[in-house]
Short mmCIF file of C-alpha atoms in Angstrom, two decimals:
data_model
loop_
_atom_site.label_atom_id
_atom_site.label_comp_id
_atom_site.label_asym_id
_atom_site.label_seq_id
_atom_site.Cartn_x
_atom_site.Cartn_y
_atom_site.Cartn_z
CA MET A 1 159.13 81.72 117.35
CA SER A 2 157.01 79.68 115.11
CA VAL A 3 158.33 77.95 111.95
CA SER A 4 156.04 77.50 108.97
CA PRO A 5 155.47 73.87 107.78
CA LEU A 6 156.78 75.17 104.47
CA GLY A 7 160.17 76.02 105.95
CA PRO A 8 161.66 79.25 107.44
CA SER A 9 161.78 81.10 104.09
CA ALA A 10 158.19 80.45 103.15
CA PRO A 11 155.89 83.64 102.87
CA ASP A 12 153.33 84.43 105.63
CA LEU A 13 150.05 83.00 104.24
CA SER A 14 147.88 84.29 107.33
CA PRO A 15 144.60 85.87 106.31
CA ASP A 16 146.12 89.39 107.27
CA ALA A 17 149.23 88.95 105.06
CA SER A 18 149.60 90.52 101.67
CA PRO A 19 150.02 88.09 98.89
CA PRO A 20 153.59 87.72 97.56
CA ALA A 21 154.54 90.06 94.75
CA VAL A 22 154.38 88.42 91.39
CA SER A 23 156.15 90.35 88.53
CA ALA A 24 154.42 90.38 85.23
CA PRO A 25 156.42 89.37 82.27
CA SER A 26 157.97 92.41 80.59
CA VAL A 27 157.40 93.03 76.97
CA ARG A 28 160.46 94.23 75.14
CA ALA A 29 160.01 97.13 72.96
CA PRO A 30 160.31 96.52 69.21
CA THR A 31 163.42 97.97 67.54
CA GLN A 32 163.19 100.11 64.50
CA ALA A 33 164.35 97.14 62.37
CA GLU A 34 161.47 95.10 63.80
CA LEU A 35 158.96 97.70 63.14
CA LEU A 36 160.30 98.09 59.54
CA ASP A 37 159.99 94.26 59.18
CA PHE A 38 156.40 94.39 60.45
CA VAL A 39 155.29 97.04 58.07
CA ARG A 40 157.13 95.37 55.17
CA ARG A 41 155.28 92.03 55.88
CA THR A 42 151.94 93.84 56.40
CA ALA A 43 152.24 95.82 53.18
CA ALA A 44 152.89 92.45 51.33
CA ASP A 45 149.38 91.27 52.34
CA THR A 46 147.53 92.11 49.26
CA GLY A 47 144.03 91.18 50.73
CA LEU A 48 144.55 93.53 53.54
CA ILE A 49 145.81 96.33 51.33
CA ALA A 50 142.74 95.81 48.96
CA SER A 51 140.32 95.89 51.91
CA LEU A 52 141.03 99.57 52.82
CA PRO A 53 138.20 101.69 51.66
CA LEU A 54 139.65 104.48 49.52
CA ASP A 55 138.07 108.11 49.48
CA PRO A 56 138.76 110.46 46.65
CA GLU A 57 138.47 113.42 48.98
CA GLY A 58 140.71 112.55 51.92
CA ARG A 59 142.96 110.01 53.67
CA THR A 60 141.46 106.84 55.12
CA TRP A 61 143.02 104.77 57.76
CA VAL A 62 142.41 101.60 59.76
CA ARG A 63 144.30 100.87 63.04
CA LEU A 64 146.20 97.59 63.10
CA GLU A 65 147.85 95.62 65.85
CA GLY A 66 151.49 96.23 65.78
CA PRO A 67 154.31 94.05 67.30
CA GLY A 68 155.21 94.40 71.06
CA GLY A 69 152.44 96.86 71.91
CA SER A 70 153.26 99.19 69.10
CA GLU A 71 150.54 101.31 67.25
CA ALA A 72 150.21 100.54 63.61
CA TRP A 73 148.03 102.01 60.78
CA LEU A 74 146.92 101.13 57.26
CA ILE A 75 146.66 104.50 55.43
CA GLY A 76 145.08 105.44 52.02
CA TRP A 77 146.30 108.59 50.31
CA PRO A 78 144.24 110.06 47.53
CA PRO A 79 146.08 111.94 44.68
CA GLY A 80 147.72 115.19 45.79
CA THR A 81 147.27 114.68 49.60
CA GLY A 82 149.98 114.81 52.35
CA THR A 83 150.54 115.10 56.03
CA GLY A 84 152.28 118.49 56.38
CA TRP A 85 155.36 118.80 58.46
CA HIS A 86 155.19 116.88 61.72
CA ASP A 87 157.01 114.68 64.20
CA HIS A 88 155.90 111.71 66.31
CA ALA A 89 157.37 113.00 69.66
CA ASP A 90 158.97 110.17 71.64
CA SER A 91 158.10 107.37 69.31
CA ALA A 92 160.32 105.62 66.86
CA GLY A 93 158.58 104.39 63.69
CA ALA A 94 158.64 102.86 60.31
CA PHE A 95 156.44 103.01 57.15
CA VAL A 96 156.37 101.25 53.77
CA THR A 97 154.37 102.07 50.70
CA ALA A 98 152.11 99.24 49.70
CA ALA A 99 150.65 100.68 46.56
CA GLY A 100 151.32 103.77 44.38
CA GLU A 101 154.25 106.02 45.35
CA LEU A 102 154.93 108.40 48.36
CA LYS A 103 157.52 111.04 48.77
CA GLU A 104 159.03 111.87 52.16
CA ASN A 105 160.70 115.10 52.90
CA SER A 106 162.58 115.13 56.12
CA LEU A 107 165.07 117.08 58.13
CA ALA A 108 168.53 115.64 58.89
CA ALA A 109 168.86 117.54 62.09
CA ARG A 110 168.06 116.89 65.79
CA LEU A 111 165.51 119.68 66.77
CA PRO A 112 165.07 120.62 70.46
CA THR A 113 162.21 118.64 71.90
CA ASP A 114 160.30 121.31 73.54
CA GLY A 115 160.35 125.05 74.58
CA TRP A 116 160.44 126.67 71.18
CA LYS A 117 157.90 128.04 68.66
CA THR A 118 160.22 129.10 65.76
CA LEU A 119 163.46 127.72 64.45
CA GLU A 120 165.84 128.80 61.64
CA LEU A 121 167.05 125.68 59.82
CA THR A 122 170.49 125.64 58.35
CA GLU A 123 171.17 124.93 54.71
CA GLY A 124 171.77 121.20 53.91
CA VAL A 125 169.30 119.73 56.41
CA ASP A 126 166.69 118.77 53.73
CA ARG A 127 166.32 115.15 52.65
CA GLU A 128 164.01 113.71 49.99
CA ARG A 129 163.02 110.08 49.39
CA ARG A 130 160.82 108.51 46.77
CA LEU A 131 159.11 105.56 48.01
CA PRO A 132 157.44 103.29 45.42
CA ALA A 133 155.49 100.21 46.36
CA GLY A 134 157.59 97.98 48.52
CA ARG A 135 160.03 100.66 49.79
CA GLY A 136 160.08 102.27 53.14
CA ARG A 137 162.05 103.40 56.12
CA SER A 138 162.40 103.50 59.77
CA PHE A 139 163.22 106.57 61.84
CA GLY A 140 164.12 107.39 65.50
CA ARG A 141 162.34 109.65 68.04
CA HIS A 142 161.61 113.29 67.11
CA HIS A 143 162.04 112.63 63.39
CA VAL A 144 160.48 115.64 61.52
CA HIS A 145 159.05 115.02 58.06
CA GLU A 146 156.18 115.28 55.68
CA VAL A 147 154.75 112.54 53.50
CA LEU A 148 153.04 113.26 50.20
CA ASN A 149 151.26 111.49 47.46
CA GLU A 150 152.25 113.71 44.50
CA SER A 151 150.36 111.68 41.84
CA THR A 152 147.58 113.50 40.03
CA ASP A 153 145.56 110.37 39.34
CA GLN A 154 146.63 107.29 41.57
CA HIS A 155 145.88 106.49 45.21
CA ALA A 156 148.74 105.37 47.36
CA VAL A 157 148.47 102.95 50.46
CA SER A 158 150.99 102.60 53.15
CA VAL A 159 151.53 100.83 56.45
CA HIS A 160 153.00 102.65 59.51
CA ALA A 161 154.09 101.38 63.03
CA TYR A 162 155.17 103.43 66.04
CA HIS A 163 156.51 102.48 69.41
CA PRO A 164 155.66 103.56 72.03
CA PRO A 165 152.05 104.32 70.78
CA LEU A 166 151.88 107.98 69.65
CA PRO A 167 151.72 110.12 72.79
CA ARG A 168 151.38 113.14 70.55
CA ILE A 169 152.06 114.57 67.13
CA ARG A 170 153.57 117.96 66.75
CA ARG A 171 152.60 119.90 63.55
CA TYR A 172 154.73 122.51 61.91
CA SER A 173 154.47 125.02 59.17
CA ARG A 174 157.48 125.82 57.01
CA THR A 175 158.42 128.91 55.08
CA GLY A 176 161.83 128.60 53.41
CA GLN A 177 164.32 127.78 56.32
CA THR A 178 161.92 128.77 59.10
CA LEU A 179 160.01 126.09 60.83
CA ARG A 180 157.33 126.99 63.26
CA LEU A 181 155.45 124.75 65.73
CA GLU A 182 151.66 125.26 65.07
CA GLN A 183 149.84 122.67 66.92
CA VAL A 184 150.28 119.60 69.33
CA GLU A 185 147.79 116.79 68.79
CA ARG A 186 146.99 114.07 71.31
CA PRO A 187 145.64 110.48 70.57
CA GLU A 188 142.02 111.53 71.21
CA ASP A 189 142.29 114.10 68.30
CA TRP A 190 142.93 111.31 65.66
CA GLN A 191 141.39 108.17 67.06
#
């Protein structure tokens, strides 16, 4: 038996030995409150908000670096535009209106995550929020909503953050209380 000059517990440093395992520092996922704090602080950056090019015909966006590996976006909303009903799959998120006013319609119900095409929603699940500049909200995974700029003459600008970065977005159509899954988008579809 040979003993290493570094002591009996030292790793084998011979040319054939594998290097000792070194664990990378883990990054803690940001909480919903931290995502909301980030989007609020970013929305208060008037220089950044003013730098977003606005298009009268469609939404514009710029990707931002979010906290803790999150995905973030600065989005411009022409009058009368919206997202349609959608969710962010397994990502939690937050958004704040930086300029103008947005409206969020959402469902106060936990939907099944997969395996369905059509659902009948019960009465009382609809929620509506008006979000003027400086107001926003955070939300958990599988939150189904639509965001709208109902103004007829004013752009709105908002800041959004999601963690983990969006793995997919599910898009829905809605007629009355019937919600139908229409499409699943992946990051390559919007980046």
